[in-house]
PDB file of C-alpha atoms in Angstrom:
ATOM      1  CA  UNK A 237       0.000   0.000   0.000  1.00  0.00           C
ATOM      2  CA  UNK A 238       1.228   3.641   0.268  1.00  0.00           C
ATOM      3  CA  UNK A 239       2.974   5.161   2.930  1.00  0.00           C
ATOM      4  CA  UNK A 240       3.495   9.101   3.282  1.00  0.00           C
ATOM      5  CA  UNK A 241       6.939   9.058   5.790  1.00  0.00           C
ATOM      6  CA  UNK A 242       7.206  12.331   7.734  1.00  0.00           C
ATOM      7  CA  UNK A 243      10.881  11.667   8.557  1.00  0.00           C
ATOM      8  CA  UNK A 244      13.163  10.575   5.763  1.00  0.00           C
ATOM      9  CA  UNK A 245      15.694   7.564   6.814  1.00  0.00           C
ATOM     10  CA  UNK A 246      18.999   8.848   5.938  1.00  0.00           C
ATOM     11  CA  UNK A 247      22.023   6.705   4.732  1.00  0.00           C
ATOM     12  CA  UNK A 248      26.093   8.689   4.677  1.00  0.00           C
ATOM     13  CA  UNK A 249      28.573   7.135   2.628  1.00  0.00           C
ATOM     14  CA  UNK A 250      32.010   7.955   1.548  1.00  0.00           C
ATOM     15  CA  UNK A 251      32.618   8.488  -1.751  1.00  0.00           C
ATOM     16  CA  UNK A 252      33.992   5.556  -3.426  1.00  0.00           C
ATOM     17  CA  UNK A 253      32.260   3.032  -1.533  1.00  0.00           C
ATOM     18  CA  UNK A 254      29.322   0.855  -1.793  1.00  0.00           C
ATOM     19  CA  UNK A 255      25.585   1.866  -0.730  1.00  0.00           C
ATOM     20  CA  UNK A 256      23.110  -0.336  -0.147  1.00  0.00           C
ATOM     21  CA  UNK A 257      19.500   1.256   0.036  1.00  0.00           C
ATOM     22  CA  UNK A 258      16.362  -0.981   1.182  1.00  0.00           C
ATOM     23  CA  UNK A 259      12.904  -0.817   0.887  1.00  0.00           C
ATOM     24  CA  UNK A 260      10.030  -3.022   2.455  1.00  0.00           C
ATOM     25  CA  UNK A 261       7.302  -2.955   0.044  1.00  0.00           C
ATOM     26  CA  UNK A 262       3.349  -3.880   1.673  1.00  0.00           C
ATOM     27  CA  UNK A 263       1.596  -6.022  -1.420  1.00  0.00           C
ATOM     28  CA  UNK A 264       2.218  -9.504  -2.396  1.00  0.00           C
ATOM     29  CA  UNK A 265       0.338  -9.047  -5.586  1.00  0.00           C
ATOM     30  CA  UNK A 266       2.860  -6.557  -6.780  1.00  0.00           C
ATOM     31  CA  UNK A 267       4.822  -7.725  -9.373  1.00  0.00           C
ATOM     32  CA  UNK A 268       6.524  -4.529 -10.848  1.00  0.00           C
ATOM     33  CA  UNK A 269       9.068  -2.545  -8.918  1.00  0.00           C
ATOM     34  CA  UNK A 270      11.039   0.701 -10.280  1.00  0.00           C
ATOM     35  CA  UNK A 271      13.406   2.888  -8.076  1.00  0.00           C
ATOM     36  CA  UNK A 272      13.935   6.561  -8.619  1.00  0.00           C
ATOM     37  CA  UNK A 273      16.140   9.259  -7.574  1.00  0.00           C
ATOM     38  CA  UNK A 274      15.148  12.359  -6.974  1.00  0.00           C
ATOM     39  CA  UNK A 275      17.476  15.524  -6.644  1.00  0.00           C
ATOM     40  CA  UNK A 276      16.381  18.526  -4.720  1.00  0.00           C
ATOM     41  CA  UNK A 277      13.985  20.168  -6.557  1.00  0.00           C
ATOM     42  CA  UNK A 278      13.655  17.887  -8.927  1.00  0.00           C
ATOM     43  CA  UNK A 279      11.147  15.405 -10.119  1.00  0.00           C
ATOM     44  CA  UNK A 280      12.259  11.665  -9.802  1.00  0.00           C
ATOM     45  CA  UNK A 281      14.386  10.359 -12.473  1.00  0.00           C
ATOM     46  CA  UNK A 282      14.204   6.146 -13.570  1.00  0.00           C
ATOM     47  CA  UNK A 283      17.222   4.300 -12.139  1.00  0.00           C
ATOM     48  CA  UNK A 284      15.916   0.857 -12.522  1.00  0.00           C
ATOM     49  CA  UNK A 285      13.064  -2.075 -12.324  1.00  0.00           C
ATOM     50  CA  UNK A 286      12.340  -4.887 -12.065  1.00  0.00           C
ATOM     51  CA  UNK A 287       9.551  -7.698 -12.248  1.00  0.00           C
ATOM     52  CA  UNK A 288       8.464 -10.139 -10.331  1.00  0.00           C
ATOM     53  CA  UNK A 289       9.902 -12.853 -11.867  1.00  0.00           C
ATOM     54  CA  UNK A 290      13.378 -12.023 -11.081  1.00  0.00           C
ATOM     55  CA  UNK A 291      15.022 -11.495  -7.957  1.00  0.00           C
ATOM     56  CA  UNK A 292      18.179  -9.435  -9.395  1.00  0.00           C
ATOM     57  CA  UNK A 293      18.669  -6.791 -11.675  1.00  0.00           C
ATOM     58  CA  UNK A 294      22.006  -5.138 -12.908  1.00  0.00           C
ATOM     59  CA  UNK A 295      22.400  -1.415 -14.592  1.00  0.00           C
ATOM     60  CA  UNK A 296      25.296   0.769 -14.517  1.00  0.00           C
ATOM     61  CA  UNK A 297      27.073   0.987 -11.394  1.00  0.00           C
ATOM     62  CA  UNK A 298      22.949  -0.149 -10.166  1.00  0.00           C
ATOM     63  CA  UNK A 299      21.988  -3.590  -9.029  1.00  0.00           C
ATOM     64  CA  UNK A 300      18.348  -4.205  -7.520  1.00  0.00           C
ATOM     65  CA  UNK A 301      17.647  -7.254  -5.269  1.00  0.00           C
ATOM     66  CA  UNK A 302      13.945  -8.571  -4.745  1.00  0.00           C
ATOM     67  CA  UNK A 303      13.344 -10.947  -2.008  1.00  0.00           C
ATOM     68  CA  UNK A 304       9.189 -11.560  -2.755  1.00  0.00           C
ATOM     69  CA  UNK A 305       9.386 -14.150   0.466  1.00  0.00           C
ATOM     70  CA  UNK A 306      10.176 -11.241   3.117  1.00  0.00           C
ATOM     71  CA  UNK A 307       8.632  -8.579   0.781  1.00  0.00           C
ATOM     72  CA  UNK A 308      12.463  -6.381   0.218  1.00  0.00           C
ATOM     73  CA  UNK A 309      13.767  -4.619  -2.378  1.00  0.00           C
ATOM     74  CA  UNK A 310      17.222  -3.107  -2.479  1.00  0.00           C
ATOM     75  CA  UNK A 311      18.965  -0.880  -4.244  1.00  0.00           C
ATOM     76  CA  UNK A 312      22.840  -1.355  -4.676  1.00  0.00           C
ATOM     77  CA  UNK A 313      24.978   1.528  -5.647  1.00  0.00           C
ATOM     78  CA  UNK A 314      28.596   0.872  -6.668  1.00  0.00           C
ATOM     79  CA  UNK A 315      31.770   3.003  -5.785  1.00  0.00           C
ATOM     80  CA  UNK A 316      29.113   5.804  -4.868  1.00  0.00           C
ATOM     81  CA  UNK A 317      30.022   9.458  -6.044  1.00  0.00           C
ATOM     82  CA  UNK A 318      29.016  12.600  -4.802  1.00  0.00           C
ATOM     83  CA  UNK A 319      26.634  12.838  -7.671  1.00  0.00           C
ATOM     84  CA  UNK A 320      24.677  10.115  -6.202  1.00  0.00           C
ATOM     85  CA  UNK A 321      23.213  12.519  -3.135  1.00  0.00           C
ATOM     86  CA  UNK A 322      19.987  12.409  -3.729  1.00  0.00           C
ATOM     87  CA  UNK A 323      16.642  10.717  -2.211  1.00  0.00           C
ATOM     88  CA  UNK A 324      15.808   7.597  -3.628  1.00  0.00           C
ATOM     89  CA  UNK A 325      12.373   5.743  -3.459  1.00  0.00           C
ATOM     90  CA  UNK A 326      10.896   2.895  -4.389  1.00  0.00           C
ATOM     91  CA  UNK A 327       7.537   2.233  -5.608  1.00  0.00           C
ATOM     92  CA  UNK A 328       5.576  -1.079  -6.246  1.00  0.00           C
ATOM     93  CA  UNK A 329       2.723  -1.729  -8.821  1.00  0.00           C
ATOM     94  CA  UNK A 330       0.164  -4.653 -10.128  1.00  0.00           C
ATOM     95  CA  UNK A 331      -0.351  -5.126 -13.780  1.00  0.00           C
ATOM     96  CA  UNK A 332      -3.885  -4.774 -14.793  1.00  0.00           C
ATOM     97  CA  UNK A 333      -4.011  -7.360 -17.961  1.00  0.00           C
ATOM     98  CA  UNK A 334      -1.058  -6.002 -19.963  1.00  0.00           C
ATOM     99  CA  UNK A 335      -1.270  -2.398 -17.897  1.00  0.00           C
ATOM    100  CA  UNK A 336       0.553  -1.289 -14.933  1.00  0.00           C
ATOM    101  CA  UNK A 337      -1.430  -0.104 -12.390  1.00  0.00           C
ATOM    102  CA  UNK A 338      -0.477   3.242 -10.388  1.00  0.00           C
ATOM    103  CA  UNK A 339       2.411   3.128  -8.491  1.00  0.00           C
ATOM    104  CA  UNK A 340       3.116   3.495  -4.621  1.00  0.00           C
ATOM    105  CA  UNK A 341       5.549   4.764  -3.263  1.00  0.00           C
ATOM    106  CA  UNK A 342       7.766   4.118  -0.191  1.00  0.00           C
ATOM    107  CA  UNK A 343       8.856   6.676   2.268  1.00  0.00           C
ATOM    108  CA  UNK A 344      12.178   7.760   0.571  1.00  0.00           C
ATOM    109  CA  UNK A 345      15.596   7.354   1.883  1.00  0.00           C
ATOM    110  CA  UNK A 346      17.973  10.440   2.051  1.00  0.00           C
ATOM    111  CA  UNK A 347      21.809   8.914   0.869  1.00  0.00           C
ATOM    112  CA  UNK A 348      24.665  11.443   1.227  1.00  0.00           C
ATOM    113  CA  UNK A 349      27.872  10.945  -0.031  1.00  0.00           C
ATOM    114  CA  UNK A 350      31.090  12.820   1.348  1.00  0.00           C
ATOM    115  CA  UNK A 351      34.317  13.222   0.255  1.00  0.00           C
TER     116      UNK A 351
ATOM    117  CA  UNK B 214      14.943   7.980 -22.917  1.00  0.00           C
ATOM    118  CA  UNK B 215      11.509   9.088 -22.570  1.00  0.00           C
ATOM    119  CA  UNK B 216      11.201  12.823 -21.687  1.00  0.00           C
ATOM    120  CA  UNK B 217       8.363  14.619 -19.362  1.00  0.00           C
ATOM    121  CA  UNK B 218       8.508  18.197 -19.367  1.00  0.00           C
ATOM    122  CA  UNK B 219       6.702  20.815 -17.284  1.00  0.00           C
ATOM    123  CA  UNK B 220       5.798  24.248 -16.951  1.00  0.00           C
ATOM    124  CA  UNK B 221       6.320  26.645 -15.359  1.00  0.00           C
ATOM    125  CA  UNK B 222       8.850  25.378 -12.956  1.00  0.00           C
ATOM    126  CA  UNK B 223       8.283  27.822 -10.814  1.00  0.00           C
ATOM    127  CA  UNK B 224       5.124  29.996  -9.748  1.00  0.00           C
ATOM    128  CA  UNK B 225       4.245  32.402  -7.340  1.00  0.00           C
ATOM    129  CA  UNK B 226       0.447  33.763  -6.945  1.00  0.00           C
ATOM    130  CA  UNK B 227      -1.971  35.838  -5.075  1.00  0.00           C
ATOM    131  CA  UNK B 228      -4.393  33.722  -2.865  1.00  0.00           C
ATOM    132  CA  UNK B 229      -7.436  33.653  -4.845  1.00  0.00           C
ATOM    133  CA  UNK B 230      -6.171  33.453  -8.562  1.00  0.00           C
ATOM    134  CA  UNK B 231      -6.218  30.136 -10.665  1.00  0.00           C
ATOM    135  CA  UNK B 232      -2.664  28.629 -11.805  1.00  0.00           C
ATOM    136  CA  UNK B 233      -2.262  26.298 -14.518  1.00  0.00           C
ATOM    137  CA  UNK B 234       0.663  23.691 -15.182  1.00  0.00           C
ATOM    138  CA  UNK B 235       1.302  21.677 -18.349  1.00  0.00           C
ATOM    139  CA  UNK B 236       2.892  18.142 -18.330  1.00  0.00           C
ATOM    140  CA  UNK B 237       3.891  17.382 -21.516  1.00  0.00           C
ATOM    141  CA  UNK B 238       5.514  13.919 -23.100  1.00  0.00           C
ATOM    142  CA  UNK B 239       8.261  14.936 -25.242  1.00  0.00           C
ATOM    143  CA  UNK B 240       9.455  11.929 -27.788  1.00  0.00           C
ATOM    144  CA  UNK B 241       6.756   9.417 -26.441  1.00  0.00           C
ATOM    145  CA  UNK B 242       2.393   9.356 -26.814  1.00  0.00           C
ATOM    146  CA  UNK B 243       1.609   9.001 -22.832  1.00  0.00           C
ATOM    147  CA  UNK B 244      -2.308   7.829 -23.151  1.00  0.00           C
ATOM    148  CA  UNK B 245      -2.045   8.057 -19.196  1.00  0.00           C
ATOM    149  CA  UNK B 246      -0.486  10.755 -17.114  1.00  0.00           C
ATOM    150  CA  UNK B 247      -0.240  10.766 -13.575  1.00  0.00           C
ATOM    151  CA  UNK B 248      -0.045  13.880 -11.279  1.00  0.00           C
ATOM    152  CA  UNK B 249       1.305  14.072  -7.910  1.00  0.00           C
ATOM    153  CA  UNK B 250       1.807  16.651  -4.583  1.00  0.00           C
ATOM    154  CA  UNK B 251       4.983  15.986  -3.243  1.00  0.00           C
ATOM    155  CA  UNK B 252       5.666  18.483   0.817  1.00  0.00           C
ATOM    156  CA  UNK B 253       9.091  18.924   1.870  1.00  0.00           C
ATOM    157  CA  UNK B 254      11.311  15.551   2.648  1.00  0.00           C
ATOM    158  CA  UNK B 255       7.746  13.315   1.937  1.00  0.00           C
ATOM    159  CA  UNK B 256       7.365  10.953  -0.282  1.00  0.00           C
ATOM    160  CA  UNK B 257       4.940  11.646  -3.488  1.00  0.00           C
ATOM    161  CA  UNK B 258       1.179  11.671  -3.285  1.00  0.00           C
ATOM    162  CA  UNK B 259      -0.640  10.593  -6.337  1.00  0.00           C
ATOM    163  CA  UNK B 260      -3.390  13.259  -6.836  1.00  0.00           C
ATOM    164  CA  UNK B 261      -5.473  11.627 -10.364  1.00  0.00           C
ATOM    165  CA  UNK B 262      -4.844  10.004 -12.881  1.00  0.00           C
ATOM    166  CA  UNK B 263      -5.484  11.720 -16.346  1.00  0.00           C
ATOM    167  CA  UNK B 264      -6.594   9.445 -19.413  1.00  0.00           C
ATOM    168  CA  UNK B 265      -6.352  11.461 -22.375  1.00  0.00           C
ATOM    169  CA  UNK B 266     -10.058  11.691 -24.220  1.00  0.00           C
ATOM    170  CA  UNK B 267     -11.804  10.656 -20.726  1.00  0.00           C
ATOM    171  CA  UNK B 268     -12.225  12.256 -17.170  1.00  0.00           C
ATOM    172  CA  UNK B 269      -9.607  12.167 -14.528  1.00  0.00           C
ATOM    173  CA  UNK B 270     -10.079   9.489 -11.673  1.00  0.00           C
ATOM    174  CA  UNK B 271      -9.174  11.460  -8.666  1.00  0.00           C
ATOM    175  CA  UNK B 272      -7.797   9.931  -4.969  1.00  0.00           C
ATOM    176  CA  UNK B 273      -9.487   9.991  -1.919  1.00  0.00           C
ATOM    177  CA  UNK B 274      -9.638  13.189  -0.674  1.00  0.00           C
ATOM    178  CA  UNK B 275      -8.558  15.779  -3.635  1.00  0.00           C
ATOM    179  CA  UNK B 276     -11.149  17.993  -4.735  1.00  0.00           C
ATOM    180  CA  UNK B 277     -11.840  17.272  -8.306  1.00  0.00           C
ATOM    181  CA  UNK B 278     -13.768  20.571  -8.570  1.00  0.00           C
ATOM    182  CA  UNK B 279     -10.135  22.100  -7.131  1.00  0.00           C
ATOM    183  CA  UNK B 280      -7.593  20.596  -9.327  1.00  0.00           C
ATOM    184  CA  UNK B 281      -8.665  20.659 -12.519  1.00  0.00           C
ATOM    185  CA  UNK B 282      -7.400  18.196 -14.782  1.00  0.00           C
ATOM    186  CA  UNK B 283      -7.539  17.823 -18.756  1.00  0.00           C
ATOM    187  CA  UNK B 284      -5.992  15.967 -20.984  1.00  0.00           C
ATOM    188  CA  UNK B 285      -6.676  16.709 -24.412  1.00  0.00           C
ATOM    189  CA  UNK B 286      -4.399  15.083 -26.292  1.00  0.00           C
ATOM    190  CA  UNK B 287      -1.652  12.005 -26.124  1.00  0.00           C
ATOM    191  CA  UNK B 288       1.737  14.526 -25.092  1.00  0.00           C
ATOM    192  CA  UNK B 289      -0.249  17.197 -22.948  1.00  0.00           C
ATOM    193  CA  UNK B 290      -2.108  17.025 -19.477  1.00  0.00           C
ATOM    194  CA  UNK B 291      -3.374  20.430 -17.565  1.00  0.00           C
ATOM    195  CA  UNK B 292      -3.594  20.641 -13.890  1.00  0.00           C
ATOM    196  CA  UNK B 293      -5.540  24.086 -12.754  1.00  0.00           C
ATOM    197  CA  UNK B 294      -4.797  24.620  -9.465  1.00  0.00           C
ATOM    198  CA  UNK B 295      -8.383  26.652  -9.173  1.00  0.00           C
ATOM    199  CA  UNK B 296      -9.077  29.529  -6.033  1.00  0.00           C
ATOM    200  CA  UNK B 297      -5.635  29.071  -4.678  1.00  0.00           C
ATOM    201  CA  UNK B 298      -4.901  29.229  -1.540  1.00  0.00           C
ATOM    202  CA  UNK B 299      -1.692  29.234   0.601  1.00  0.00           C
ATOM    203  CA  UNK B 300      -2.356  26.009   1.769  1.00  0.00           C
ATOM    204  CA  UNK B 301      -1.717  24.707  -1.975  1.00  0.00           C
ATOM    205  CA  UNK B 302       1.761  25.828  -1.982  1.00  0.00           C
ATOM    206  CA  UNK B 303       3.620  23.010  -2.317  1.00  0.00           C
ATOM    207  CA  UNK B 304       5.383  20.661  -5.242  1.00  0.00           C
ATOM    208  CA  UNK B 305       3.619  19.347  -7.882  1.00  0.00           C
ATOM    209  CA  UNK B 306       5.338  16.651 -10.089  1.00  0.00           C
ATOM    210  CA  UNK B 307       3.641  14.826 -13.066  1.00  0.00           C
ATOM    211  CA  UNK B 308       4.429  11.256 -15.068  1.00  0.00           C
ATOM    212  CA  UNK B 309       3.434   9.911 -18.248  1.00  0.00           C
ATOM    213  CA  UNK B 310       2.992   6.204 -18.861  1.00  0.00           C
ATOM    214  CA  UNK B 311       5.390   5.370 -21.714  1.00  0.00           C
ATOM    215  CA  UNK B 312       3.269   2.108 -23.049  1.00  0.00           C
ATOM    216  CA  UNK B 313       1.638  -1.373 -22.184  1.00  0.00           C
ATOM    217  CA  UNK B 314       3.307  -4.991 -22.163  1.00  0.00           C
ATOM    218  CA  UNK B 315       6.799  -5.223 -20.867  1.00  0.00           C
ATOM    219  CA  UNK B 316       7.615  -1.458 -21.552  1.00  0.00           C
ATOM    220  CA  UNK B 317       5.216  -0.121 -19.195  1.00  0.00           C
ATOM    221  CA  UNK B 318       6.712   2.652 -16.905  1.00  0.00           C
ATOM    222  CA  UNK B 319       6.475   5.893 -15.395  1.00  0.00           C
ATOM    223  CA  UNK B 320       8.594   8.984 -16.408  1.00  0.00           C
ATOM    224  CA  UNK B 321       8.370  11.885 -14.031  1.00  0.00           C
ATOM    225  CA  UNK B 322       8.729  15.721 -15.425  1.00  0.00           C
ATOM    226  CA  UNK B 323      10.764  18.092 -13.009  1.00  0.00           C
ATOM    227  CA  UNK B 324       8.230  19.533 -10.762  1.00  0.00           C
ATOM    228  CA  UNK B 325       6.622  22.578 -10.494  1.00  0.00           C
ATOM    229  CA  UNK B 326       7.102  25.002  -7.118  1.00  0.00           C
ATOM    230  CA  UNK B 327       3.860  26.703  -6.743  1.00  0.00           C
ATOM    231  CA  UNK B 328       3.605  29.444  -3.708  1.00  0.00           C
ATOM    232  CA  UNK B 329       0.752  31.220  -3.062  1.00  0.00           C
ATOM    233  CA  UNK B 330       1.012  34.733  -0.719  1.00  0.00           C
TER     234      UNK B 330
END
């Protein structure tokens, strides 16, 4: 379902290493996931997805883990930059026939990377 | 990649007047568009959905008669923020749905900052 967080969880980092982001997601009939990242004052932008039919995903420098038995999703970042501050949610959806449904969102997690 | 674009970024009215914002799909036909409300360090909140040629389905809550949506063709959706008020200041972000089957995803635009004195 959706959740509206009134307190962002925040992750530091240093730059160079790896960040690992998680998300509990609250339907077992979702089968699409997507995270985004979303800059200050920015809309979100599309990192990555995933189905349900697959428990790991790899982009660039992105890998996402689904684990549909405890409900997680995770969002792996390698040798983080500073570029990579940002918030980052993820959001779950159902397909309706060949149609996603709307998406919800998670709370957001706040990932700063210093120097 | 697909490309959502909005406008204005930025607004600033007097309590009272209407605003309107534009969420366009630039290289892509977005049949559905999706608008959100997004207060500081929260997470988004869908507002409608917009189905171009049909009304907008609106969540629990918003005031349809409010937030004005239209979506007249397959790149462009309107929100009209109508009578605003301060308590409508916030960030409004919109998404186009790039497609059905496997392709299926959202695309957010940048946001738009509306304040209202």
């Amino acid at each position: 379902g959706e959740s509206v967080g009134l307190h962002l969880p925040t992750l530091s980092v240093q730059e160079g290493d790896n960040s690992i982001i998680n998300c509990a997601y609250s339907n077992s009939a979702s089968d699409y996931f997507i995270w985004y990242k979303q800059e200050s004052g920015k809309g979100p932008q599309f990192i990555i997805d995933i189905r349900s039919n697959m428990d790991k995903r790899q982009g660039q420098r992105v890998t996402v883990l689904l684990n549909k038995t405890v409900k997680h999703l995770s969002l792996q970042i390698a040798a983080t930059q500073p570029g990579d501050s940002a918030v980052y949610f993820c959001a779950e959806a159902k397909k309706k026939g060949s149609t996603l449904g709307r998406l919800y969102f998670g709370r957001g997690t706040q990932l700063t990377v210093w120097p | 990649g697909a490309v959502v674009s909005q406008h204005p970024s930025r607004v600033i009215c007097k309590s009272g007047t209407s605003v309107k914002i534009e969420c366009r799909s630039l290289d892509f036909q977005a049949t559905t568009m999706f608008w959100y409300r997004q207060f500081p360090k929260q997470s988004l909140m869908l507002m409608a959905t917009s189905n171009e040629g049909s009304k907008a389905t609106y969540e629990q809550g918003v005031e349809k008669d409010k937030f004005l949506i239209n979506h007249a063709s397959l790149t462009l959706s309107t929100l009209t923020v109508t009578s605003a008020h301060p308590e409508d200041s916030s960030f409004y972000i919109c998404s186009a749905r790039t497609g059905t089957g496997i392709t299926d995803t959202q695309y957010f635009g940048p946001g738009t900052r509306l304040t209202v004195l």
